Coordinates of C-alpha atoms in Angstrom, one line a residue:
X1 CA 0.0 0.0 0.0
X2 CA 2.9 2.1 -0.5
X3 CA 5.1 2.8 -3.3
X4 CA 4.9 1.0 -6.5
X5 CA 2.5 -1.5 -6.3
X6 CA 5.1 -4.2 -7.3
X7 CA 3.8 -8.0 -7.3
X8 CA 5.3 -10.0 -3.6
X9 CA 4.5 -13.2 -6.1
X10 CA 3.2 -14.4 -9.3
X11 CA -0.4 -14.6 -8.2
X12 CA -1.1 -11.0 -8.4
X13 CA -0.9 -10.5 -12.2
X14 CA -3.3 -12.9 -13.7
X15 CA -5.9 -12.2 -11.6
X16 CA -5.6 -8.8 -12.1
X17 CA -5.4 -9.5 -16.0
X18 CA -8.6 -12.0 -15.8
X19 CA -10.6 -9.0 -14.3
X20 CA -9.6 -5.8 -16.4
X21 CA -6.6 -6.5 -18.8
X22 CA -6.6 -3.7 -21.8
X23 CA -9.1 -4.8 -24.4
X24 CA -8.7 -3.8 -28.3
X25 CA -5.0 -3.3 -28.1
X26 CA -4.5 -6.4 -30.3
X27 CA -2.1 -7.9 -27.6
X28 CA -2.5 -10.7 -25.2
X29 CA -5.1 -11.3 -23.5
X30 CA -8.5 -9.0 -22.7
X31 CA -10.1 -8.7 -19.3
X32 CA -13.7 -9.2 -18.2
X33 CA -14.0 -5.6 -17.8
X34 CA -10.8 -4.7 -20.3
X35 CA -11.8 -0.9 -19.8
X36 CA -11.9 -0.5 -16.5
X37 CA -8.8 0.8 -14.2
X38 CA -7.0 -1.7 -11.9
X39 CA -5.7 -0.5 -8.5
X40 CA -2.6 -2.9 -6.7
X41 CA -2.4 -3.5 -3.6
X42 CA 0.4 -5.6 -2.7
X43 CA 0.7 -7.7 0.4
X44 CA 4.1 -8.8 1.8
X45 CA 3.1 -10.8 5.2
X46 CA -0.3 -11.7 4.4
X47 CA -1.7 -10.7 8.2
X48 CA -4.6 -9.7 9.5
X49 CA -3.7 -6.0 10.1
X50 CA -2.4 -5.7 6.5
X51 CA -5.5 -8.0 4.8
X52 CA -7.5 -5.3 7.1
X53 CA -5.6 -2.2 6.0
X54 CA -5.8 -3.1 2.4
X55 CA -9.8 -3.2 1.8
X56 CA -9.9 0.0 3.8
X57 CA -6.9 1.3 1.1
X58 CA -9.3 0.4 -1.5
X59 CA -12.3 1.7 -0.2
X60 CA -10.3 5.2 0.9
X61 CA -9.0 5.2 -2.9
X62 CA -12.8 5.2 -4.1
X63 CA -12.8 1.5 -5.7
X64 CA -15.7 0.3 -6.3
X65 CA -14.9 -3.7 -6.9
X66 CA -12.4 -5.7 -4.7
X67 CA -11.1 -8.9 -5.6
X68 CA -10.2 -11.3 -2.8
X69 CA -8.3 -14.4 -4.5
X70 CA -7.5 -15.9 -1.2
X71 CA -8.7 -17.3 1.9
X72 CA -7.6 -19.3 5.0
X73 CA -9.2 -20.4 8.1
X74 CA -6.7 -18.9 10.6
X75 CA -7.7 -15.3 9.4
X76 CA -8.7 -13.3 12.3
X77 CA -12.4 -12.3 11.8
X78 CA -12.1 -9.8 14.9
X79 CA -10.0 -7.8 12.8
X80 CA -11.0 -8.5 9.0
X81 CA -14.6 -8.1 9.5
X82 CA -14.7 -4.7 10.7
X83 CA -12.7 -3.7 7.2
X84 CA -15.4 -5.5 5.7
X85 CA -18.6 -3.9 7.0
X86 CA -17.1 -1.0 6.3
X87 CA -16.4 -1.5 2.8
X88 CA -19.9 -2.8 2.2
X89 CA -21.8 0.1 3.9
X90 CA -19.4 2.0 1.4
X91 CA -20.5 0.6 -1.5
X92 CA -18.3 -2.1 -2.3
X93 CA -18.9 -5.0 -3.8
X94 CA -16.2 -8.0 -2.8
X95 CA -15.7 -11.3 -4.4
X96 CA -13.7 -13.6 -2.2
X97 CA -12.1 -17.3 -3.9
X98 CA -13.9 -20.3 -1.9
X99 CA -10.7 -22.1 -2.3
X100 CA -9.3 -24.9 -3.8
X101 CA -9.3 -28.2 -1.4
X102 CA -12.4 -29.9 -2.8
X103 CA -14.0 -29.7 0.4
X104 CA -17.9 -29.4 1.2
X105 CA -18.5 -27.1 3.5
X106 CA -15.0 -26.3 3.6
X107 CA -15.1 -22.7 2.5
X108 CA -12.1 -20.5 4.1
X109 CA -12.6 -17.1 5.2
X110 CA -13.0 -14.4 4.3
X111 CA -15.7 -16.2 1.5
X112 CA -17.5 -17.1 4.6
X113 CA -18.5 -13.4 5.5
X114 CA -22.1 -12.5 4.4
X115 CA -21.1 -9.4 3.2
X116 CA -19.0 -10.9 0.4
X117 CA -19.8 -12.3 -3.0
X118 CA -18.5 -16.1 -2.5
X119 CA -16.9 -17.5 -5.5
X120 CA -16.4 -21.3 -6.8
X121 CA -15.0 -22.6 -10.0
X122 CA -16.1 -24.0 -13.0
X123 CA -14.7 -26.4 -15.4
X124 CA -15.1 -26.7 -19.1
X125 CA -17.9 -28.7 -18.5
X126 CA -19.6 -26.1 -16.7
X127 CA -20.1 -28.5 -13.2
X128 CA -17.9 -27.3 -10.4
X129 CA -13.9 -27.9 -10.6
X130 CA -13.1 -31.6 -9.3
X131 CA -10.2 -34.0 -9.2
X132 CA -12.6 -35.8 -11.9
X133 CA -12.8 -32.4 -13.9
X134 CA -11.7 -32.6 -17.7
X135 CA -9.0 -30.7 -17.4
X136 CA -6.9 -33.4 -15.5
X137 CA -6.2 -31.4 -12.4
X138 CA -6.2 -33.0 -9.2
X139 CA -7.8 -30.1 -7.2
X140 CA -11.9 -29.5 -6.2
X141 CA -13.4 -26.0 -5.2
X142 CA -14.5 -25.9 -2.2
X143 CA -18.2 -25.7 -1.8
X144 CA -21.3 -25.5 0.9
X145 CA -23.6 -23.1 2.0
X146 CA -21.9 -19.3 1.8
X147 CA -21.3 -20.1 -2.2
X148 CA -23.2 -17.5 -4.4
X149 CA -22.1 -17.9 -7.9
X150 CA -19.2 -19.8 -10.0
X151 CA -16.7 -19.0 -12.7
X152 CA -14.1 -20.0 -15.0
X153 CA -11.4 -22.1 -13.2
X154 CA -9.3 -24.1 -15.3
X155 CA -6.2 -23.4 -18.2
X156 CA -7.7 -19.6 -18.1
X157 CA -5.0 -17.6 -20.1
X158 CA -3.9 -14.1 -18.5
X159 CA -1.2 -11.6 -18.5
X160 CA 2.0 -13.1 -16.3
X161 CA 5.0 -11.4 -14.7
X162 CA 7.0 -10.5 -17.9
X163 CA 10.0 -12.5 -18.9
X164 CA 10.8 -15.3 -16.4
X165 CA 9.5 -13.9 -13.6
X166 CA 6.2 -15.6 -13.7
X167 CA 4.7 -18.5 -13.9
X168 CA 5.9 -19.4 -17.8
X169 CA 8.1 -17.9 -19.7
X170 CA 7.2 -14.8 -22.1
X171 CA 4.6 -12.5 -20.7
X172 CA 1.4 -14.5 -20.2
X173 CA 0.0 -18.2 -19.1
X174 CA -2.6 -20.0 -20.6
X175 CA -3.1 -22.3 -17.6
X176 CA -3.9 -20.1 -14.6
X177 CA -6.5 -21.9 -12.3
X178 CA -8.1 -22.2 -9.1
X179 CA -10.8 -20.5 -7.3
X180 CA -8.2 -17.8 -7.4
X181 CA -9.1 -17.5 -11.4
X182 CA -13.0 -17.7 -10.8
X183 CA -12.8 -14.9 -8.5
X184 CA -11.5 -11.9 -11.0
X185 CA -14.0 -13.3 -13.3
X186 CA -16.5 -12.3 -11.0
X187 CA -15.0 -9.2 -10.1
X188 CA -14.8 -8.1 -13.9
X189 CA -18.5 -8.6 -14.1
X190 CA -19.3 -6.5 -11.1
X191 CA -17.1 -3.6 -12.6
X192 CA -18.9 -3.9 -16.0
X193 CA -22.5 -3.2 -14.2
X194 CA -21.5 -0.7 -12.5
X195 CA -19.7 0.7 -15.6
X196 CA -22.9 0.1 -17.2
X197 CA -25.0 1.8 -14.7
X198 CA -22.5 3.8 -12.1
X199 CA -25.1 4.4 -9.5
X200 CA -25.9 0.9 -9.2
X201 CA -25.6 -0.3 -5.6
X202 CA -23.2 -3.0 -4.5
X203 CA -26.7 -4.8 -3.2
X204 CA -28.1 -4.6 -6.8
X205 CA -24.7 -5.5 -8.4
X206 CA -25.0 -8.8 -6.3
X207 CA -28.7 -9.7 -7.0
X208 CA -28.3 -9.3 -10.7
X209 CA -24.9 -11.2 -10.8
X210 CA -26.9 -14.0 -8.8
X211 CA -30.3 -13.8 -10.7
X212 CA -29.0 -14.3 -14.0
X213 CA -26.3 -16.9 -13.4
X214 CA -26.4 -19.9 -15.7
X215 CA -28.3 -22.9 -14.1
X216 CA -25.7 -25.3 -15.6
X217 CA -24.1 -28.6 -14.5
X218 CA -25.1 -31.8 -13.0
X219 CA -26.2 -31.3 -9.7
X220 CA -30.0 -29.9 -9.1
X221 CA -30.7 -26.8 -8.4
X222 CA -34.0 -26.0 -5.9
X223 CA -35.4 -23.2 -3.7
X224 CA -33.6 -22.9 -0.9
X225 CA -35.1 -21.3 2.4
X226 CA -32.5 -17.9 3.2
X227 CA -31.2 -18.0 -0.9
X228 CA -33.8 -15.4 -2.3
X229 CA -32.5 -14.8 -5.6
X230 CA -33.0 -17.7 -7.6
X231 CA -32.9 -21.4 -7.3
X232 CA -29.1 -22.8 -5.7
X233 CA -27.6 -25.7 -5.0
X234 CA -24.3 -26.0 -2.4
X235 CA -21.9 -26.9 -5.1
X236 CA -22.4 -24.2 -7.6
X237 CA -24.9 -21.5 -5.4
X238 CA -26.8 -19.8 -8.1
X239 CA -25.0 -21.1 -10.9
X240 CA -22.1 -20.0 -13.5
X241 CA -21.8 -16.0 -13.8
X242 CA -23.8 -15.1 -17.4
X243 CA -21.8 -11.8 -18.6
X244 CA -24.1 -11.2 -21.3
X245 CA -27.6 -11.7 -19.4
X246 CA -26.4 -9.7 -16.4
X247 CA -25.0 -7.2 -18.6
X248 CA -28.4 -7.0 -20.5
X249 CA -30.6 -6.9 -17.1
X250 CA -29.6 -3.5 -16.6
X251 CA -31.1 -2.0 -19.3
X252 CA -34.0 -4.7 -19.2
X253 CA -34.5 -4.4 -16.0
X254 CA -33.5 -1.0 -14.9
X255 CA -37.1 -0.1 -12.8
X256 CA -36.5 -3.1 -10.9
X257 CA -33.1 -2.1 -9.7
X258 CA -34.2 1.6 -9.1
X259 CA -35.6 0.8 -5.5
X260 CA -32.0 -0.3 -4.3
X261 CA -30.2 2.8 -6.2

């Protein structure tokens, strides 16, 4: 939260390239929201204090999206949380990765806060990353009741550290993964609705990110008592993000979002 911005790690980059890379430069690879401005915030000890003092970086910067590809159970809540209600009554919308340990009801914090959007995988057979997935990885997303929505999650190509810095050589991978990859997916669509429709709430953002997810894969999905926006299921919550039906339910549905604007 000081200086440059630099990447601690590899991590950093594709996410932030899966969310808003350049679009329409005719180089690499385009983000979800390819027009939208990205603002780093680079942790070095990963603690509490500094997961804390970043969101309220963000929110004092006036972002309106934060993207939360990480989670573990040891996180303080005593001291995250606060960051986190404060970012929400803000404005904010958060997506947080579920994580990747193929776990039900194995969820890591922060993705367990209510406040937060959380966010599972996909595979390329649109049901939820598994160790049976196509795509030969041995890795699950986690999954149970605090899941909203899921995304892309497997061989996702994005911008990498340049040269051999990062993850392969030259300036971009075409197999980042993990919940980690879902998340910024997420987080680009957020950014386009609000881009879309700027006084959009992060309450609205959320219901219409929710209500027109994809209702794909092989598990059922049913009404479920306390999930109000559509029928869910605990291994994909509402389904696979839909860019293009969210992106159209602003216009389509623009009196319906006016009472939470």
């Amino acid at each position: 939260m000081s200086g440059t911005g630099a990447p601690t790690g590899n991590h950093g980059t594709p996410c932030a390239g899966i969310a808003a890379a350049p679009m329409n430069n005719s180089v690499g690879t385009a983000g979800v929201a390819g027009g939208c401005r990205i603002l780093p915030i680079a942790f070095s000890t990963w603690s509490d204090t500094e997961v804390a003092a970043g969101i309220r970086y963000a929110r004092a910067q006036g972002a309106r999206v934060i993207s939360m590809s990480f989670g573990w159970n040891g996180g303080d809540a005593a001291i995250i949380d606060p960051a986190i209600a404060e970012a929400h009554a803000a404005g904010l919308v958060m997506c947080v990765a579920t994580h990747n340990h193929n776990t039900a009801n194995g969820i890591t914090y922060p993705a367990t806060n209510p406040l937060v959007i959380a966010v599972g995988a996909s595979d390329q057979a649109d049901n939820r990353k598994s160790p049976t997935s196509p795509d030969g990885e041995g890795w699950g997303s986690n999954f149970g009741p605090q899941i909203s929505v899921v995304a892309p999650g497997v061989l996702c190509p994005a911008p990498d550290r340049t040269g051999g810095d990062g993850y392969a050589a030259g300036d971009y991978t075409m197999t980042f993964n993990g919940t980690s990859a879902a998340t910024p997916h997420v987080a680009g669509l957020a950014a386009l609705l609000i881009s879309r429709k700027p006084s959009l709430t992060n309450t609205a953002v959320r219901t219409i990110i929710e209500t027109t997810a994809a209702k794909v894969g092989t598990v059922a999905y049913a009404t479920t008592p306390g999930y109000g926006n559509g029928t869910w299921n605990n291994q994909m919550g509402y389904g696979r993000i839909d860019v293009l039906a969210a992106v159209q339910a602003v216009k389509v549905l623009k009196i319906k979002w006016e009472d939470d604007i």
